[in-house]
Structure formats: C-alpha cells, structure tokens
Tab-separated table of C-alpha atoms and ligand atoms in Angstrom:
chain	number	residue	atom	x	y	z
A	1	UNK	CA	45.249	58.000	130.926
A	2	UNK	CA	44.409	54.817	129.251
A	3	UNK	CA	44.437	55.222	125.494
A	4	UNK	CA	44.116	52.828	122.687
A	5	UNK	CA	45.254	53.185	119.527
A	6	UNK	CA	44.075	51.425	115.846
A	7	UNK	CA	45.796	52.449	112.759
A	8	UNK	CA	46.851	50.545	109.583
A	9	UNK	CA	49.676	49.042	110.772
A	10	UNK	CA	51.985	48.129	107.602
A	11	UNK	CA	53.168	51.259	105.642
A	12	UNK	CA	52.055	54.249	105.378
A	13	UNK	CA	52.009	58.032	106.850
A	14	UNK	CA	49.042	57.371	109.108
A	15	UNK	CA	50.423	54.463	110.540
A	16	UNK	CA	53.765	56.195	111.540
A	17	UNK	CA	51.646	58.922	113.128
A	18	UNK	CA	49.782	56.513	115.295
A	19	UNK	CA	52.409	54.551	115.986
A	20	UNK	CA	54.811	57.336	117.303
A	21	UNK	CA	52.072	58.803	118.883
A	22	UNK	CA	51.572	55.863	121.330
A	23	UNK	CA	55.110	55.345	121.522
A	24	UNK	CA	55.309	59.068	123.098
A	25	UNK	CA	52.611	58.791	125.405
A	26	UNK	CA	53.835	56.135	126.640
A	27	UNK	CA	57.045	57.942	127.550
A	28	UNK	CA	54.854	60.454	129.195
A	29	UNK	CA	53.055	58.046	131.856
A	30	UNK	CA	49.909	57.046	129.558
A	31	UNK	CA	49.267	52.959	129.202
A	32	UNK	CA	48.610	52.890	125.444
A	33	UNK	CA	46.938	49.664	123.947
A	34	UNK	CA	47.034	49.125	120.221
A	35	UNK	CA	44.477	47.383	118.491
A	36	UNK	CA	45.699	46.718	115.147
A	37	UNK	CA	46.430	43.860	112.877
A	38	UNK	CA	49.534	43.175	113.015
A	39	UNK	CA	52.191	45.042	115.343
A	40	UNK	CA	52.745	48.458	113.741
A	41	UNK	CA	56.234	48.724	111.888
A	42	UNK	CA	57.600	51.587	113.702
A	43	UNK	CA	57.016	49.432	116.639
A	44	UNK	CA	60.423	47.812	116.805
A	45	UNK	CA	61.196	47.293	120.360
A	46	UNK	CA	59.592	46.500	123.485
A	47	UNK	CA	58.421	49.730	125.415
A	48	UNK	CA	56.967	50.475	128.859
A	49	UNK	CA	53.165	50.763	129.243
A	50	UNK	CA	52.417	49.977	125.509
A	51	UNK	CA	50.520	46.571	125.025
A	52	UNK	CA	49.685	44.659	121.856
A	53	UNK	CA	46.314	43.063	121.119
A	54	UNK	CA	45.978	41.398	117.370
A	55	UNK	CA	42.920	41.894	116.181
A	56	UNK	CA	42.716	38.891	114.313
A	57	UNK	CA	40.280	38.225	111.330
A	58	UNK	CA	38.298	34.907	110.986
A	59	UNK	CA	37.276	32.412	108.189
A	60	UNK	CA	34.466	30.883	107.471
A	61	UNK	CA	33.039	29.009	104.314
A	62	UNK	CA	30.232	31.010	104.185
A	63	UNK	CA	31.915	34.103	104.651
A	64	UNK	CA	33.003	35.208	100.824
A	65	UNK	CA	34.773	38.153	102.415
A	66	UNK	CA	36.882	38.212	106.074
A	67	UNK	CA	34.501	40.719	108.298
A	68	UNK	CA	37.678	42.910	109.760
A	69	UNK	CA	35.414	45.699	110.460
A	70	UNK	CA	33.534	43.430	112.753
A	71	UNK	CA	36.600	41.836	114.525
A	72	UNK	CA	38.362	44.651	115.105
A	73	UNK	CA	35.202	46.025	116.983
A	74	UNK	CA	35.181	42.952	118.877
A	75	UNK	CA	38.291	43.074	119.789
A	76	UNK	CA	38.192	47.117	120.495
A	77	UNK	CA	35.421	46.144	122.937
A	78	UNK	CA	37.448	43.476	124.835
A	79	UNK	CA	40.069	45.886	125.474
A	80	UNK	CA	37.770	48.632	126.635
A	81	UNK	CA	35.833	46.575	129.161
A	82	UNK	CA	38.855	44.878	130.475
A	83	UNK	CA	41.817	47.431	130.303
A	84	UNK	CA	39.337	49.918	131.569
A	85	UNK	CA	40.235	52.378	128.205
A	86	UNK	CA	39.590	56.363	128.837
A	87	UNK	CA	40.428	56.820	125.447
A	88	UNK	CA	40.119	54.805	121.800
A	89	UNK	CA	41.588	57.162	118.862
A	90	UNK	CA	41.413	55.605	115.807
A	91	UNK	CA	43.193	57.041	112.702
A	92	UNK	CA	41.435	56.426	109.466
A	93	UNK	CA	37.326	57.088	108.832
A	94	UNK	CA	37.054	53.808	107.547
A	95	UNK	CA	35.925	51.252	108.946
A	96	UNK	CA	38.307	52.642	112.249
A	97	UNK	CA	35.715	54.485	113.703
A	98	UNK	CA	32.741	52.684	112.761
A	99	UNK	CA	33.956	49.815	114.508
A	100	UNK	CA	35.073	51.853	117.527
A	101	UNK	CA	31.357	53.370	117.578
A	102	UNK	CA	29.869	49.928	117.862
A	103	UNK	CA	32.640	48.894	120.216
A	104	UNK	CA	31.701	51.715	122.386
A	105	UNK	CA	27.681	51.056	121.793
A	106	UNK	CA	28.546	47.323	122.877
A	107	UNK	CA	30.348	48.568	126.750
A	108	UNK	CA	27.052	50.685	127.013
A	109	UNK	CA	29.532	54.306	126.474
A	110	UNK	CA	32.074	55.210	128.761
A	111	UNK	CA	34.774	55.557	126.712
A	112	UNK	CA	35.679	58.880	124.494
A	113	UNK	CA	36.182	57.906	120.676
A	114	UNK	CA	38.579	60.184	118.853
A	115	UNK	CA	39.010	60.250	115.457
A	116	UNK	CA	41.711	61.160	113.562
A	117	UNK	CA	41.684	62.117	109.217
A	118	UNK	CA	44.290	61.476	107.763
A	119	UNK	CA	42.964	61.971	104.207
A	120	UNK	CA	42.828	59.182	102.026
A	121	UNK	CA	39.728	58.090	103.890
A	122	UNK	CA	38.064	61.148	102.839
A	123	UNK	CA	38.846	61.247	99.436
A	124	UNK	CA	37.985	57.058	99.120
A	125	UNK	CA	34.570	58.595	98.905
A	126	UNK	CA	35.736	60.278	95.509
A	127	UNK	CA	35.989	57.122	94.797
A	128	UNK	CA	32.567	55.223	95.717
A	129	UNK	CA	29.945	58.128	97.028
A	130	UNK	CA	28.516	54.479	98.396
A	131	UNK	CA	30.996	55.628	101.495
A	132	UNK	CA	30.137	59.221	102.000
A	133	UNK	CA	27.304	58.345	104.779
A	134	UNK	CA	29.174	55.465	106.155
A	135	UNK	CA	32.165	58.355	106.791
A	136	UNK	CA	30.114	61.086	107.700
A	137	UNK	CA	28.465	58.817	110.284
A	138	UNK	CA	31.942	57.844	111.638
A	139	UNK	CA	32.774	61.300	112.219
A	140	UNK	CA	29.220	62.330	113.727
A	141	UNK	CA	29.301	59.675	116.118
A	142	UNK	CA	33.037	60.081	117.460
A	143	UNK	CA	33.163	62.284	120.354
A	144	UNK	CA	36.290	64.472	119.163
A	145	UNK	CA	37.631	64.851	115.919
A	146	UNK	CA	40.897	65.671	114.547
A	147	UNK	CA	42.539	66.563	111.066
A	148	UNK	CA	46.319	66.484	110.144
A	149	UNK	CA	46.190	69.778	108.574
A	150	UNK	CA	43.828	73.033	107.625
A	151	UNK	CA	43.327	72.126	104.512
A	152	UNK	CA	42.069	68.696	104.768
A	153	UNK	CA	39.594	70.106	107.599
A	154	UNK	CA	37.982	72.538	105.009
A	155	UNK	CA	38.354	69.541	102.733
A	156	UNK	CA	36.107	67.248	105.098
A	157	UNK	CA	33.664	70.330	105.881
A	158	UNK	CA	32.760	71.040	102.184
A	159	UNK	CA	32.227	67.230	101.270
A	160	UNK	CA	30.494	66.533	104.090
A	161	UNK	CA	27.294	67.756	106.400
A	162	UNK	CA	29.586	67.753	109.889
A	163	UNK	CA	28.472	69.336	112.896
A	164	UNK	CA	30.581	68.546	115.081
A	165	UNK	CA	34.033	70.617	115.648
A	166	UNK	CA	37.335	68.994	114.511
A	167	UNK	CA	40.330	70.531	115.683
A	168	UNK	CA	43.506	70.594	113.303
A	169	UNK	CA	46.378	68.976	115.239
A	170	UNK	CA	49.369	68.901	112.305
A	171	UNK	CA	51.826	65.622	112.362
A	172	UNK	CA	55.066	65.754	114.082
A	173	UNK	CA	58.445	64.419	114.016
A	174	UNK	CA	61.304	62.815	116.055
A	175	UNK	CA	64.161	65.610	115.751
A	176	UNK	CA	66.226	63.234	117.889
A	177	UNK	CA	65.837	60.668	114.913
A	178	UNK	CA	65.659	62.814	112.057
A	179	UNK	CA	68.337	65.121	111.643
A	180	UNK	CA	71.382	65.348	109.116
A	181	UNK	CA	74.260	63.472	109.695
A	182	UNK	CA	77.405	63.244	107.888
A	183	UNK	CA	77.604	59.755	106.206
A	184	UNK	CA	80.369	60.158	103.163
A	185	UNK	CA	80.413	56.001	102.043
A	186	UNK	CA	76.698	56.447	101.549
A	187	UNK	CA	77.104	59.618	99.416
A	188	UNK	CA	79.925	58.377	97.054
A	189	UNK	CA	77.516	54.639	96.518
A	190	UNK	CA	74.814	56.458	95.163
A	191	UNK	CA	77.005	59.632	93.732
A	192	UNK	CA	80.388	58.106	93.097
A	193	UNK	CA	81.086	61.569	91.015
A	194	UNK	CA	80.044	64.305	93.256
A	195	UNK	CA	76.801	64.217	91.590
A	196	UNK	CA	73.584	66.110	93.465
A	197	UNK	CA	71.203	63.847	95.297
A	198	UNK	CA	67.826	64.221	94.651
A	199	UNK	CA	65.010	62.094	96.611
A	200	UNK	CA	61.492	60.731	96.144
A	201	UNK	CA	59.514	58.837	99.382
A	202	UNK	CA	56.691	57.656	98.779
A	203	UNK	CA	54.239	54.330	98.657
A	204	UNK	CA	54.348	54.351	94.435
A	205	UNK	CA	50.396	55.289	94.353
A	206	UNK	CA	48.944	56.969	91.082
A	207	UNK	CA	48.609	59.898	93.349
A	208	UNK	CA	51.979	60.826	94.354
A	209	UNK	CA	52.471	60.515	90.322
A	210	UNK	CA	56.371	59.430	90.752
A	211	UNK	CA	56.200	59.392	86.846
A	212	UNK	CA	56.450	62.746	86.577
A	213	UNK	CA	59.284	62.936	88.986
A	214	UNK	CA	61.140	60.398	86.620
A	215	UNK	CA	60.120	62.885	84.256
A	216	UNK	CA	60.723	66.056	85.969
A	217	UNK	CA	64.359	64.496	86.956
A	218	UNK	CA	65.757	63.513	83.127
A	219	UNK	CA	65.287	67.670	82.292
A	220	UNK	CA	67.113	68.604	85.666
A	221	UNK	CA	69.660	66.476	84.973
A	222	UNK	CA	70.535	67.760	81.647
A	223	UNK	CA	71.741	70.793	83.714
A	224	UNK	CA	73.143	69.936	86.548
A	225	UNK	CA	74.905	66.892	86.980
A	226	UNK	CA	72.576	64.422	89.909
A	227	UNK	CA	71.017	61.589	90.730
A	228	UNK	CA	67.591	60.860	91.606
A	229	UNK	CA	67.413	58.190	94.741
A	230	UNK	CA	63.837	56.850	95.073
A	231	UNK	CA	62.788	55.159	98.222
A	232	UNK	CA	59.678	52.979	98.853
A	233	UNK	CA	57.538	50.467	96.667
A	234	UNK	CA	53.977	50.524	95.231
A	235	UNK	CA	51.959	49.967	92.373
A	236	UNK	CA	53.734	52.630	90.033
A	237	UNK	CA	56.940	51.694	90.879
A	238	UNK	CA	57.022	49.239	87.246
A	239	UNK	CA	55.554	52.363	85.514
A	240	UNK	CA	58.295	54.777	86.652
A	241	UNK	CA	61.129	52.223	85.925
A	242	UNK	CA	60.078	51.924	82.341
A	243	UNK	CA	59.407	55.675	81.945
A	244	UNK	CA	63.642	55.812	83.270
A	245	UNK	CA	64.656	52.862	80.142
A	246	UNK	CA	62.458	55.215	77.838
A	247	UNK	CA	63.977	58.832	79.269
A	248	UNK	CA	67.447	56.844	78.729
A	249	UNK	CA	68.380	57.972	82.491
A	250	UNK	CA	68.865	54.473	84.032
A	251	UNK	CA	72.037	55.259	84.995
A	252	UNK	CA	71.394	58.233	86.909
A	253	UNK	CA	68.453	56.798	89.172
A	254	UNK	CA	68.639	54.831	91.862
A	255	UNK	CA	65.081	52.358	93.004
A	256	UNK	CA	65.982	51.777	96.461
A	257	UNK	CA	62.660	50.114	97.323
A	258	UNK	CA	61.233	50.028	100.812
A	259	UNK	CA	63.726	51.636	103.669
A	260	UNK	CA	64.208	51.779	107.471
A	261	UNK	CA	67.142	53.942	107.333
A	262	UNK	CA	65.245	57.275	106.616
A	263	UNK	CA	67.020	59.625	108.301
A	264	UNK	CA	70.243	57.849	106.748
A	265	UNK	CA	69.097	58.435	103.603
A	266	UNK	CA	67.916	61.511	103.914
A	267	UNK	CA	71.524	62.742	105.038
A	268	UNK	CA	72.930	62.184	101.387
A	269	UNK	CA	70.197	63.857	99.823
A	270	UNK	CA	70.176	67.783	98.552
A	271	UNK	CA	66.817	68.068	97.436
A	272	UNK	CA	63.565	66.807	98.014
A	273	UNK	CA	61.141	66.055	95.258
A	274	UNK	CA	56.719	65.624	95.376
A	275	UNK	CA	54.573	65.893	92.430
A	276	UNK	CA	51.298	64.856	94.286
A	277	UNK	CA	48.059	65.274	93.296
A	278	UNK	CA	47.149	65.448	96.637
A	279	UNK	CA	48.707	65.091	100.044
A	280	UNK	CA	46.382	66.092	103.523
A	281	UNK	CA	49.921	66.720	104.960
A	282	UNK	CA	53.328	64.798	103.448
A	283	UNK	CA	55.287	63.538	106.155
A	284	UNK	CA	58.211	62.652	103.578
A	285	UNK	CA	58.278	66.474	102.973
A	286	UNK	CA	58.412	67.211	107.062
A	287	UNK	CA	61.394	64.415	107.152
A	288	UNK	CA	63.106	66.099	104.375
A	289	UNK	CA	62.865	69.257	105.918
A	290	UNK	CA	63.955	68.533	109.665
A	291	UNK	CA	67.112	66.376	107.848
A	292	UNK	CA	68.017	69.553	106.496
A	293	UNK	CA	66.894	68.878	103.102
A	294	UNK	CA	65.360	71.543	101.123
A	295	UNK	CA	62.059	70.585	99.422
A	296	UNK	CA	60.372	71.536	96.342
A	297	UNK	CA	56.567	70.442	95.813
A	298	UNK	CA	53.635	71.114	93.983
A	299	UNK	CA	51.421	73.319	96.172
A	300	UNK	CA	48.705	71.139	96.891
A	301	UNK	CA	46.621	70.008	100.114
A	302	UNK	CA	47.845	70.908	103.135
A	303	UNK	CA	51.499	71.233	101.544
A	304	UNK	CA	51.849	75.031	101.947
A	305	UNK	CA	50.982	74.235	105.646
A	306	UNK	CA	54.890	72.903	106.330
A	307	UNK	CA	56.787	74.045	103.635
A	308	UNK	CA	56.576	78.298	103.263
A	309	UNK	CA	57.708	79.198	100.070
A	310	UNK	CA	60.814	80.907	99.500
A	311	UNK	CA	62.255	79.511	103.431
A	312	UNK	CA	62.594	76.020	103.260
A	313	UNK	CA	61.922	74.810	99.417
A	314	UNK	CA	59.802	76.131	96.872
A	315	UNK	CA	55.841	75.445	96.371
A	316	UNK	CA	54.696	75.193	92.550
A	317	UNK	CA	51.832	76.596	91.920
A	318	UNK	CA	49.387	74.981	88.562
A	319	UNK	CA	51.125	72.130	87.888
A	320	UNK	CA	54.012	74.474	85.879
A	321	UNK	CA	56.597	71.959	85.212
A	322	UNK	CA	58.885	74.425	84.229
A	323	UNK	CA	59.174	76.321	87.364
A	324	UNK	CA	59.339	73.233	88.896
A	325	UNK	CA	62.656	72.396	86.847
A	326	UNK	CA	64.019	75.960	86.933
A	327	UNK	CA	63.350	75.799	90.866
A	328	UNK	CA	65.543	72.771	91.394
A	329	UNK	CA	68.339	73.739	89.158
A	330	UNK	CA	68.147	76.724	90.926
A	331	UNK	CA	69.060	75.470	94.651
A	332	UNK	CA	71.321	72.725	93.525
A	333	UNK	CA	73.202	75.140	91.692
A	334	UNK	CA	73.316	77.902	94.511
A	335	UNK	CA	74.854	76.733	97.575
A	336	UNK	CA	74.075	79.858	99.621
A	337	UNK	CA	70.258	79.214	98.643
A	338	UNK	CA	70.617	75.891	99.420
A	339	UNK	CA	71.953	76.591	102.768
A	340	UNK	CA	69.617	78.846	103.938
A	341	UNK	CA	66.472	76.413	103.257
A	342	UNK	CA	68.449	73.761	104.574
A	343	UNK	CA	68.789	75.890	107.892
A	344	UNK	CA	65.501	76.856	107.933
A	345	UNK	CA	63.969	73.859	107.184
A	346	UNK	CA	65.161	72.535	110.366
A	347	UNK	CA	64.526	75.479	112.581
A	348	UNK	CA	61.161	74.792	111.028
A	349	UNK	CA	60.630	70.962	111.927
A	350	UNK	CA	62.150	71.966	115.762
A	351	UNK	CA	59.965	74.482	116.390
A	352	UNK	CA	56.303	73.864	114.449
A	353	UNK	CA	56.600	70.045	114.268
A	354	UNK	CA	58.916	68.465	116.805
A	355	UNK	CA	57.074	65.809	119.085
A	356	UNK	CA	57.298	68.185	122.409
A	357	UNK	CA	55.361	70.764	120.520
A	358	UNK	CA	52.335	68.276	119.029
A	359	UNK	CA	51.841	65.686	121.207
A	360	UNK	CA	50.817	68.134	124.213
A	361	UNK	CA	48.082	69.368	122.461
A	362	UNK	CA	46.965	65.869	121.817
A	363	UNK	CA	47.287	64.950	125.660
A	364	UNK	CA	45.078	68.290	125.723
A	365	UNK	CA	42.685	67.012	123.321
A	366	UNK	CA	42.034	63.924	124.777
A	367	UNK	CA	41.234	65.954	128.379
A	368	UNK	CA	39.184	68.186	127.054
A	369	UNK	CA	37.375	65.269	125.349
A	370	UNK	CA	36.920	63.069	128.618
A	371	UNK	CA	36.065	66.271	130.792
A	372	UNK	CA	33.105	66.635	128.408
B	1	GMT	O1	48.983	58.559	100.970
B	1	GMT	C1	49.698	57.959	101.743
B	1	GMT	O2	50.907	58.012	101.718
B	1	GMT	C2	49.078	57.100	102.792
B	1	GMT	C3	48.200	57.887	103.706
B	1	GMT	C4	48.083	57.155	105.000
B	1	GMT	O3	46.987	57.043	105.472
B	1	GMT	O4	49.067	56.698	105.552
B	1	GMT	O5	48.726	59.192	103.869
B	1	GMT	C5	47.869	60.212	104.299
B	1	GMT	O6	48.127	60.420	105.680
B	1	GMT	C6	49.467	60.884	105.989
B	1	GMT	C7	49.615	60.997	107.499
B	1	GMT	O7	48.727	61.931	108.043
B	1	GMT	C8	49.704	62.230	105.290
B	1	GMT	O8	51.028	62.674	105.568
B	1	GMT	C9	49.534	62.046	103.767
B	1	GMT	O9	49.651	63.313	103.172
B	1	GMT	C10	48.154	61.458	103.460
B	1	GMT	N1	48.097	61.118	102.019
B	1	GMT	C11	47.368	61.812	101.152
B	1	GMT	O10	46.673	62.760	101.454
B	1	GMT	C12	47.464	61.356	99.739
C-alpha cells in the first residue's frame, strides 16, 4: 500500500508512534510518505520506501498568525495526487485531520483518511470547548478511526456525539531496541554507592505532575537508600528542581534532560515512577516495562491497560501517596518481588505490545478501511 503519515514530529509519545509505525511498514513492503514539519526524530537514518515531504509554513505581512493547518493540507494534497496515496493516517485530532479532510475534498476522494487519538487532542477541548466541534468534525469525517487504548475510546465517546466506530489499536514497542542490558559504568555514574535507581520520562507538562515525584522520591529515600534519574525537559522541569533545593535532596537526583539513549538508561534503572493526571496510554511506562523495569503508577487513563497490578508494578488507586511510597519501598527492598515484575514485565511488552503483534492489525485496519 501507499500510506502517508503526519504526526508532530519533535517530541512526544505520538510522534514516536507514528514515526515507528512508518518505519515498520516500510520494512513490510508499504511506500510510506510523511508529511510533517520537520523530519520526525526517531527518523535517524535513511530507510527503504519511506519519503520525506516538509510541509513548510509561509509568511506573509498580513498574516498575524502562520496558517499550518492550511499548508499542511496543501501539501497532504500534493502528495496524494502525485504519489497516488491509498492511505493518509494522521495522528492527532487537531488540525491533522481537518487538514487531511480538506486535502482529500481537494483530490475529489479517493483516498481513505485514518485517524488516530492519541489523547491530548481530546482533552485540548477541556481546555477551549471552542474545539469540541472542530474535533468531533475531524473524527466524523475520517473514514476509520483509531484510539491508543480503551479508555481513551470511552473517553472520546462520552465527550463527544461520534457515530462512527473507532477501533482500539494499543501502542507498541521495539523489543529488539528496548530490552535490559548490563551497562555497570552507567550504574556506578549515577549510583556510585550501590544506591537504587529510580526513573521519571516524561516532557515536564503540569500533567505528568513530576513535582510530586520529586516529592514522592525525598520520603522513599529516607528508607531505602536511591536515586531518582529524571529524563526529558519541559515546562515544569524549573518547578521540580526547586521543589529538590527545598526537599534538601539535590544530591540524590539526577536532571538528565532530553535523551536518545532510552533503552540505555532504562538498563540502570530499578523502578519506574508516573504520577499523571492523565495518560491515554504512557509509552515511558511500556519502555520501562519491556527493559525489565518494574513500574509503579497512579491508576489513571488507559494505565491499567499495560501495567496489571500485582505482575509487573503496582497501580495506585485515589491519588494515596502513601501506598504509593510503601509500594516502592516495597520492591526495591524485595529482590524476589522485584524479579518477578521485572520478568513479567517483559513477557508482557513481548507478547501484548511488541511491533509483530500491533502493527498487523494496523496493516488490517487500513484494508478493511480501503475495501470499504
Ligand atoms: O502527553 C504527552 O506525553 C504527549 C502526547 C503526545 O501526543 O505525544 O502523549 C499522548 O500520546 C501518547 C502516545 O499515544 C500516549 O502514550 C500518552 O499517554 C498521551 N498523553 C496523555 O494522555 C497525557
């Protein structure tokens, strides 16, 4: 098939989906064109059958704000008509499908619009109601729909009048590129005294709250001795730093800032750590898991959808802080616990999550979607 592909591009969880999504297609005989603004990070080296077009965003005097919307339709609409597209999934509501809707309106049809929600483009409507029929309309007009997980499906149904079906396809993983491997000099830089290794991943938005990580982290390590690596930057980030000079536990964390080496990371770590508000799925939670990193997380979103409590972490349930703490000190203090989660964390990833088992039901997906 011929599939194209827009996504955000620079970081974030839906971006990696798309991105390693087109990567493995093309690996399976699709010619995958992505339409994006910049080339997607994960998109390090030159690959077979995938193909690049900028979408690129033009200024004018008159124009007080740069209409990307309208360029990247534009540009969606060159690529259909002249790389002949089956397929254009777009990941992200906003404006993603709206501009793939006109694109398609502007080749008079023909090509199959998927969607994919991600959630943050559902709950941007929380945050100006102004968006809710701009969204629903995106949805309505795509010809197949798909969420990242269960819950963010019945999320979308009860904010919004959909009619249409959307299928739940859940994220997926490279087990060939995350997995646990032994990496000593790493451990004794960021633990030079055998200390535990707890780790955050995030983007530093107010909704992964990484405050209350910092905060969760100063009463864990009053019991057992650890450190608390966090990895990525955002808007927080200043917040939780000063929240570390306040907690007097400077010494014991570790701001690592934004990070290719994942997997690398992840290796050194022996527990996992998410206090979101919110989170349609968590990829940093699947990653954890499939390096054979236990997990513990507040049971929100589609969470409870990876992670089954008791097998490969522990889920939280109402916010309780101190089951959160006691659940920590628990694994890092019993290494037969921590084993088993660790195992079956990444019997987990390998057989719910792992790229061979997802990314035929997308090629599926798309079939049944161009058959119709
Ligand atoms: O919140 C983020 O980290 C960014 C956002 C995105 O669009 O990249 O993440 C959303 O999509 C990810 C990929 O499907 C999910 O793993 C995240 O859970 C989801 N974020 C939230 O729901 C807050």
């Amino acid at each position: 098939m011929r599939i194209g592909i827009t996504c955000y591009s620079s970081y974030g969880g839906s971006g990696v989906v798309a991105t390693e999504l087109g990567k493995n297609l093309s690996k399976k005989g699709h010619e995958v064109h992505f339409i994006t603004s910049s080339v997607p990070f994960r998109l390090h080296s030159f690959e077979g059958q995938i193909y690049f077009h900028e979408v690129k965003v033009v200024t004018y005097p008159l124009f007080e704000h740069q209409p990307y919307a309208l360029n990247l339709a534009a540009k969606m609409s060159e690529v259909i008509k002249y790389n002949k597209l089956d397929v254009l999934h777009v990941h992200y509501a906003i404006p993603h499908a709206i501009s793939a809707y006109l694109a398609k309106q502007l080749n008079g049809g023909g090509v199959k619009i998927i969607t994919t929600l991600h959630g943050t483009d559902i709950t941007v409507v929380g945050s100006d109601p102004a968006f809710l029929p701009v969204t629903e309309f995106g949805i309505e007009q795509s010809d197949g729909v798909t969420s990242v997980s269960k819950a963010l499906y019945e999320s979308t149904m009860k904010e919004f009048n959909i009619t249409r079906p959307i299928e739940v396809i859940h994220n997926f993983i490279d087990i060939n590129e995350f997995y646990r491997r032994a990496n000593p000099e790493m451990r004794k830089r960021i633990a030079p005294n055998g200390e535990k290794i707890l780790v955050h991943i995030s983007n530093f938005r107010p909704v992964k709250r990484v405050d209350e990580i910092v905060k969760l982290f100063a009463r864990i390590q009053k019991v057992v001795p650890s450190k608390l690596m966090l990895i990525g930057d955002g808007p927080e980030r200043g917040k939780a730093e000063k929240s570390c000079r306040d907690l007097g536990i400077c010494d014991h964390t570790v701001f690592l800032g934004k990070q290719n080496a994942i997997p690398e990371l992840l290796s050194v770590a022996d527990l996992s750590v998410c206090a979101s508000e919110n989170e349609s799925f968590g990829m940093t939670i699947l990653e954890a898991m499939s390096c054979g990193v236990p997990v513990v997380a507040y049971k929100v979103g589609g969470i409870p959808e990876i992670i089954k409590d008791g097998k490969q972490g522990f889920m939280i349930t109402d916010n309780d802080s101190d089951k959160f703490v006691e659940s920590c000190v628990r694994i890092l203090t019993n290494d037969d616990l921590h084993a088993k989660l660790a195992k079956s964390g990444v019997e987990r990833a390998g057989s719910e999550f792992a790229s061979d088992v997802i990314i035929p039901k997308y090629e599926a997906f798309y079939r049944k979607i161009v058959e119709s």
